[in-house]
mmCIF file of C-alpha atoms in Angstrom:
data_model
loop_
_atom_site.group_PDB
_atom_site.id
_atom_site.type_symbol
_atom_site.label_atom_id
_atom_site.label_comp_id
_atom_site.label_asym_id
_atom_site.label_seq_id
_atom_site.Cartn_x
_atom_site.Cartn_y
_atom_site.Cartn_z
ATOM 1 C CA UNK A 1 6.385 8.650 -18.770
ATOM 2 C CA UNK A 2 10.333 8.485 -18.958
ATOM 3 C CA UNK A 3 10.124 7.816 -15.051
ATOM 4 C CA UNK A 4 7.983 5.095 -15.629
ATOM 5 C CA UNK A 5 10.247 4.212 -18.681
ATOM 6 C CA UNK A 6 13.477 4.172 -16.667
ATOM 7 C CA UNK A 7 11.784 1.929 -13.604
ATOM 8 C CA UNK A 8 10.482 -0.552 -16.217
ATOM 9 C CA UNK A 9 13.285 -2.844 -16.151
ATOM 10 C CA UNK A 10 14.560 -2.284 -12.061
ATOM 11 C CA UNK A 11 11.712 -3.655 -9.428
ATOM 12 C CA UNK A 12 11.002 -1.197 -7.102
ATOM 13 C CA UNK A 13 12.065 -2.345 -3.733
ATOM 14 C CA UNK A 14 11.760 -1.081 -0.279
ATOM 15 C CA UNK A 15 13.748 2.680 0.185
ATOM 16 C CA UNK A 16 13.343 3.614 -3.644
ATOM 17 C CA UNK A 17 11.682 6.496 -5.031
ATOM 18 C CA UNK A 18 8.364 5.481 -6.265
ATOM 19 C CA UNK A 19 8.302 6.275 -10.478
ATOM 20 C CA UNK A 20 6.465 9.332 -11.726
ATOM 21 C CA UNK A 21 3.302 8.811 -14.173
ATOM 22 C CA UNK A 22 -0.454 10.691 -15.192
ATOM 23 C CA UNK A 23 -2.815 8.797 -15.520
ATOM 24 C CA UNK A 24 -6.814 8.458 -16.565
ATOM 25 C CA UNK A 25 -9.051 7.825 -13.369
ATOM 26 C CA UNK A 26 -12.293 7.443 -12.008
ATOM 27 C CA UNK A 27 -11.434 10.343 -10.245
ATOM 28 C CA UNK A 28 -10.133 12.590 -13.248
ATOM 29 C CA UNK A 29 -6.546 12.998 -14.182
ATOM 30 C CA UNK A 30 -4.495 11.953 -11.785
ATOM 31 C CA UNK A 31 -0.435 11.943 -11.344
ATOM 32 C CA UNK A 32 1.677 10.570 -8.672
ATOM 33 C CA UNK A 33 3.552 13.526 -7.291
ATOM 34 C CA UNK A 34 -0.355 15.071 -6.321
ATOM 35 C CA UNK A 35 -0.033 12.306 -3.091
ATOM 36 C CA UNK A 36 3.540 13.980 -1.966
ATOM 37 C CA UNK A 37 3.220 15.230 1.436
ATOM 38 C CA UNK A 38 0.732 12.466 2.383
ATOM 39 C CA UNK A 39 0.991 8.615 3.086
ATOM 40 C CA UNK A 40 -0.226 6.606 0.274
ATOM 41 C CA UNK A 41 -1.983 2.826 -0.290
ATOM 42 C CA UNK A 42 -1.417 2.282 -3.828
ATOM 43 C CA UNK A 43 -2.733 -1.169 -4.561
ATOM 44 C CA UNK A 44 -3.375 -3.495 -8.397
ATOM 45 C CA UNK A 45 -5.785 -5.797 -8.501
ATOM 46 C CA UNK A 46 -6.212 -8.234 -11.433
ATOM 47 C CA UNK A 47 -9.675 -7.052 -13.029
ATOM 48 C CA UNK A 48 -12.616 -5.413 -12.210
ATOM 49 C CA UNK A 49 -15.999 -7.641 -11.851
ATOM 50 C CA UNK A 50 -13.926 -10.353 -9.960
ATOM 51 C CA UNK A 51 -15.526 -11.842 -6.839
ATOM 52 C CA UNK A 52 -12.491 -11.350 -4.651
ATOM 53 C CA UNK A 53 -11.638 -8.375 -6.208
ATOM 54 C CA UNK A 54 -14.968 -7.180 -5.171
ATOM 55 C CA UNK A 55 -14.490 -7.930 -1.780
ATOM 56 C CA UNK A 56 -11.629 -5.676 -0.989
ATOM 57 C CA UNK A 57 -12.802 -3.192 -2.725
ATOM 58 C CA UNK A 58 -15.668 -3.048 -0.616
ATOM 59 C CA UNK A 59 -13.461 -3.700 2.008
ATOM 60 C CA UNK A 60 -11.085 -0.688 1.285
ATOM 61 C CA UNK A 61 -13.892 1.456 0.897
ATOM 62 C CA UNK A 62 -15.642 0.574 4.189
ATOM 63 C CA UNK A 63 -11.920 1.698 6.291
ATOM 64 C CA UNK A 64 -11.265 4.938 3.842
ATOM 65 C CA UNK A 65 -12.322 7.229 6.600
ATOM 66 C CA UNK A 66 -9.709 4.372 9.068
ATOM 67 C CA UNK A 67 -6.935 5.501 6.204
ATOM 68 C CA UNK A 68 -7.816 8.899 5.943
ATOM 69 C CA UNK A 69 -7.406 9.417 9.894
ATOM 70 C CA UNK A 70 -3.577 8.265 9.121
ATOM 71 C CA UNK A 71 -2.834 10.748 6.370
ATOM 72 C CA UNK A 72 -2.892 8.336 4.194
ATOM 73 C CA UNK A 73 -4.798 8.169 1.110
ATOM 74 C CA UNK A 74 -5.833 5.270 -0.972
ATOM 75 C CA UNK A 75 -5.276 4.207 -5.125
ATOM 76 C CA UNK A 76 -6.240 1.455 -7.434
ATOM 77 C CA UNK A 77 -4.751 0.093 -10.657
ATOM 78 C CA UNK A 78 -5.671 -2.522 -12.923
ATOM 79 C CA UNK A 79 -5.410 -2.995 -16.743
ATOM 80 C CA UNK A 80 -8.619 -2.348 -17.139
ATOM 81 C CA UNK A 81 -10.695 0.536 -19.506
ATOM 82 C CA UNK A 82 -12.157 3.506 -17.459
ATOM 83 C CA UNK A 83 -15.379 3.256 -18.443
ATOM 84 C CA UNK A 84 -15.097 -0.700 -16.879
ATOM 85 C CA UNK A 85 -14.057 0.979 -13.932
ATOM 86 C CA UNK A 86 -17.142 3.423 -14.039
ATOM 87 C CA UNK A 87 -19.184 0.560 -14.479
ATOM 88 C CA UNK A 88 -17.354 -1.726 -11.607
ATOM 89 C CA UNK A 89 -18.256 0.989 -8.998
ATOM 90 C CA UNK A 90 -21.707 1.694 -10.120
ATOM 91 C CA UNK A 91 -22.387 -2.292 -9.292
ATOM 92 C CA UNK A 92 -20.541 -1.889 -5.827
ATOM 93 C CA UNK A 93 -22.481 1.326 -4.591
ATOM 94 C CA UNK A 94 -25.743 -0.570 -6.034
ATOM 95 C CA UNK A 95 -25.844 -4.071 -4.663
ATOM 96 C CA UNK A 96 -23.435 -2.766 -1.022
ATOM 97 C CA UNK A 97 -24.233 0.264 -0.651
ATOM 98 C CA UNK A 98 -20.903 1.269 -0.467
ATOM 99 C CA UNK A 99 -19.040 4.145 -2.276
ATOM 100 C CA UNK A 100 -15.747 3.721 -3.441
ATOM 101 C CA UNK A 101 -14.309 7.202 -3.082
ATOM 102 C CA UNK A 102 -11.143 6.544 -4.054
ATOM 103 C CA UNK A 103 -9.338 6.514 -7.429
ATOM 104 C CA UNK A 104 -8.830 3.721 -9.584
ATOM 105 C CA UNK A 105 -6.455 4.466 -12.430
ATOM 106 C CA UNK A 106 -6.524 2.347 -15.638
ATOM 107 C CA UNK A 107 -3.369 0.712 -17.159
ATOM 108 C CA UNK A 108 -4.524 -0.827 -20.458
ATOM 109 C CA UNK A 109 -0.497 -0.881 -21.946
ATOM 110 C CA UNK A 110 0.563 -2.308 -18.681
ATOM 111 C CA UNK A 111 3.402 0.519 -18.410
ATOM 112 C CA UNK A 112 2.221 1.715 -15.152
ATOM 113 C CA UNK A 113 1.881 -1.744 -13.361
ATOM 114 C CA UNK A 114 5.304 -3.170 -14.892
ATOM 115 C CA UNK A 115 7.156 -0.059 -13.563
ATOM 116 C CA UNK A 116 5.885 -0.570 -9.843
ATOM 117 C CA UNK A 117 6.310 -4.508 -10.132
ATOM 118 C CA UNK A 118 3.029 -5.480 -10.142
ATOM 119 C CA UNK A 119 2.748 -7.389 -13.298
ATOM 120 C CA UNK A 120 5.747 -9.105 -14.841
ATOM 121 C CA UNK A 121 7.639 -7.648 -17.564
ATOM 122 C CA UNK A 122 6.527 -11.037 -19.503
ATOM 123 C CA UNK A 123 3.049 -11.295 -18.706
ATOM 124 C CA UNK A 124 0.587 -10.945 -20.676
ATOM 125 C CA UNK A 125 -2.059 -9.267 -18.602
ATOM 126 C CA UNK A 126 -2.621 -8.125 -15.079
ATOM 127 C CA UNK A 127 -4.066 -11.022 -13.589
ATOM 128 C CA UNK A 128 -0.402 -12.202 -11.831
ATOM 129 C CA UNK A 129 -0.404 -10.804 -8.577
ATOM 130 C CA UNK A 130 -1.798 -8.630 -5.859
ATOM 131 C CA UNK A 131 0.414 -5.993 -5.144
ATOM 132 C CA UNK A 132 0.210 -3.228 -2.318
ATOM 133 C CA UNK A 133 2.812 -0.227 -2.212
ATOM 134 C CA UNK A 134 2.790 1.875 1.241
ATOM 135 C CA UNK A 135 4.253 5.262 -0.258
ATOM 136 C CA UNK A 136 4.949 7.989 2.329
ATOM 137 C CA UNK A 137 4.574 11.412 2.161
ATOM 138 C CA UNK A 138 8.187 12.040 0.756
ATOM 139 C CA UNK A 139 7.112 9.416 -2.035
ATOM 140 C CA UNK A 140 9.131 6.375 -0.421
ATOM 141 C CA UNK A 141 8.644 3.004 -0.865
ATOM 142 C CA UNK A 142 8.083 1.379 2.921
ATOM 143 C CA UNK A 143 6.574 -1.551 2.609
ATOM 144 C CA UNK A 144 5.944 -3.673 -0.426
ATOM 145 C CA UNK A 145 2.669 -6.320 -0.074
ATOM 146 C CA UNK A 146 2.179 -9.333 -2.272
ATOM 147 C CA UNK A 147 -0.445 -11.417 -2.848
ATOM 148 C CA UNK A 148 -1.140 -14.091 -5.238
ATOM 149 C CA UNK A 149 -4.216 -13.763 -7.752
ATOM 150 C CA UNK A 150 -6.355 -16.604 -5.887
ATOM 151 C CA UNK A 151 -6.799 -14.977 -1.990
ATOM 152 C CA UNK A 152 -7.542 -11.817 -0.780
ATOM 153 C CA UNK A 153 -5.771 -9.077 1.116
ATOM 154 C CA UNK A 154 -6.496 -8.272 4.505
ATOM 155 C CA UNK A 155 -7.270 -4.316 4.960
ATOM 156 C CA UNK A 156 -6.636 -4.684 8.445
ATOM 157 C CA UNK A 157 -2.899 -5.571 7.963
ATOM 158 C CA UNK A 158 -2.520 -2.672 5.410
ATOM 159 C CA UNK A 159 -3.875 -0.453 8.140
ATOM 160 C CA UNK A 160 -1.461 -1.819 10.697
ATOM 161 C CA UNK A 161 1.171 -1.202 8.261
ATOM 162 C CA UNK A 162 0.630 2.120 7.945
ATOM 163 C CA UNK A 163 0.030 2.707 11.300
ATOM 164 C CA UNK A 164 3.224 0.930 12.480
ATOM 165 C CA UNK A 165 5.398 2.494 9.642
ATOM 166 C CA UNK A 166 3.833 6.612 11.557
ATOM 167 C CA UNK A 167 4.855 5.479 15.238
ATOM 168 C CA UNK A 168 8.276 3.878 14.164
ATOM 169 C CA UNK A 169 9.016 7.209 12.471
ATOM 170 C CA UNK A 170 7.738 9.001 15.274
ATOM 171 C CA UNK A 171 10.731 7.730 17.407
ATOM 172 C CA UNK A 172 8.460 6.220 19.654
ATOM 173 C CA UNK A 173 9.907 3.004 19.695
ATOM 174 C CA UNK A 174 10.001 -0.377 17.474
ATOM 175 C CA UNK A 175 6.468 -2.157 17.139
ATOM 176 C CA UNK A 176 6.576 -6.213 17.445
ATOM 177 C CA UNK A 177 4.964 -8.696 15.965
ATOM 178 C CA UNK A 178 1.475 -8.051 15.844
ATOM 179 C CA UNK A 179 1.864 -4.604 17.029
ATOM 180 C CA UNK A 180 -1.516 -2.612 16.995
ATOM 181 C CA UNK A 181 -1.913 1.047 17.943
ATOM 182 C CA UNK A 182 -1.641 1.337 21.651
ATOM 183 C CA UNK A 183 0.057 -1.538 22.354
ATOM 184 C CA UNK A 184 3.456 -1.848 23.759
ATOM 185 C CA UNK A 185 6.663 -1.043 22.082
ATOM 186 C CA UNK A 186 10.026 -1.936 21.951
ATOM 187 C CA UNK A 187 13.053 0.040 23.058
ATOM 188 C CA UNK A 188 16.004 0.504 20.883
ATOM 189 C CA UNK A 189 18.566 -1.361 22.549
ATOM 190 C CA UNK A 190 21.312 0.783 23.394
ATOM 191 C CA UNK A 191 24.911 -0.077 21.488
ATOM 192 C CA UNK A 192 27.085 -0.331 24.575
ATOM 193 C CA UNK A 193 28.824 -3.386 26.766
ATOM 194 C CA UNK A 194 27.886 -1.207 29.885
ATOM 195 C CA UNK A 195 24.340 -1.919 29.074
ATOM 196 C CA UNK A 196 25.152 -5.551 27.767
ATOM 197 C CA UNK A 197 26.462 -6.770 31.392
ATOM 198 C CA UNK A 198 24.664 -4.329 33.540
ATOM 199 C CA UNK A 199 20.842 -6.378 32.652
ATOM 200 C CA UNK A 200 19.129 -7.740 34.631
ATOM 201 C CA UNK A 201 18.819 -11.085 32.661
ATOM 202 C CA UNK A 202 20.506 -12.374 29.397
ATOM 203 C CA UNK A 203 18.284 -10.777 27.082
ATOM 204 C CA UNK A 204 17.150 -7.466 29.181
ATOM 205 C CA UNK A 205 19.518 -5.435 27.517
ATOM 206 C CA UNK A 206 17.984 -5.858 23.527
ATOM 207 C CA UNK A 207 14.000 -6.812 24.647
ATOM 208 C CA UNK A 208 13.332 -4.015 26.584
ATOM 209 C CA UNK A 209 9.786 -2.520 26.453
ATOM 210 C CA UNK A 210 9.341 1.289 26.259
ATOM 211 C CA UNK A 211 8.171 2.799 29.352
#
């Protein structure tokens, strides 16, 4: 809780060390620091029993196996009691038939979600924004997703996230714009005039593909 406590004033941003916290879930008790050594999706939504909510819910739950072949695991957070949660999931696995195997933590004080940025520290419940933190396994912010309350998220960008974030660390090159696995990446340009005047055209020398 002093983690949290500290963090509740400074927005996390890309680079920082993600806050420390325990929390109540529908998965038991659950703490950050049990994801280190793993890649982490940890995502608030604004309530439970939501129709958009729903949806990427069911969404998330459909690609946990897509997530889980990254390393990467998945959590929820919303202001919301447990027991709502218990109920939430009950009426997803009923009228989808889908299971969400995941935890969803509840953060009725709002400590947890003010401390990560995902409500504001005047708000006066969770129902601001749709945040997404990609954590890695050394419990680093990457990437920081935001979504307002009135559209969904795509899954499919998280998982390209993720997936982008793995190769780039791998050394394997930069991925562009709309980079998906197995496409082609970029080169790191190399930091010399001798490779500056020796391309073969103006820009060879920076957007060079990896071979």
């Amino acid at each position: 809780m002093d983690e949290v406590t500290r963090r509740h004033c400074c927005p996390l941003r890309i680079g920082d060390q993600v806050p420390a916290f325990t929390a109540r879930s529908t998965q038991g008790p659950i703490a950050m620091k049990d994801f280190e050594g793993r890649w982490l999706v940890f995502f608030s939504h604004p309530a439970d029993f939501t129709p958009v909510c729903t949806s990427e819910f069911v969404a998330f739950a459909r690609a946990s196996e897509r997530f889980a072949a990254l390393g990467c695991d998945l959590m929820a957070l919303s202001v919301d009691s447990l027991y709502a949660h218990f109920a939430w999931v009950r009426a997803i696995r009923d009228h989808y038939g889908v299971i969400v195997d995941f935890p969803i933590i509840e953060d009725p004080t709002l400590v947890i979600g003010r401390a990560y940025g995902m409500v504001a520290d005047d708000a006066q419940d969770a129902g601001a924004v749709r945040a997404v933190f990609i954590i890695d396994p050394e419990q680093t912010v990457r990437a920081i997703v935001t979504y307002p309350v009135e559209i969904g998220r795509s899954v499919e960008e998280v998982l390209r996230i993720v997936a982008a974030l793995q190769v780039a660390d791998g050394g394997k090159g930069m991925p562009p714009e709309g980079w998906r696995p197995g496409a082609p990446l970029f080169a790191h340009p190399e930091p010399t005039l001798e490779s500056v005047l020796d391309a073969a055209d103006p820009v060879g020398w920076f957007l060079k593909e990896c071979e």
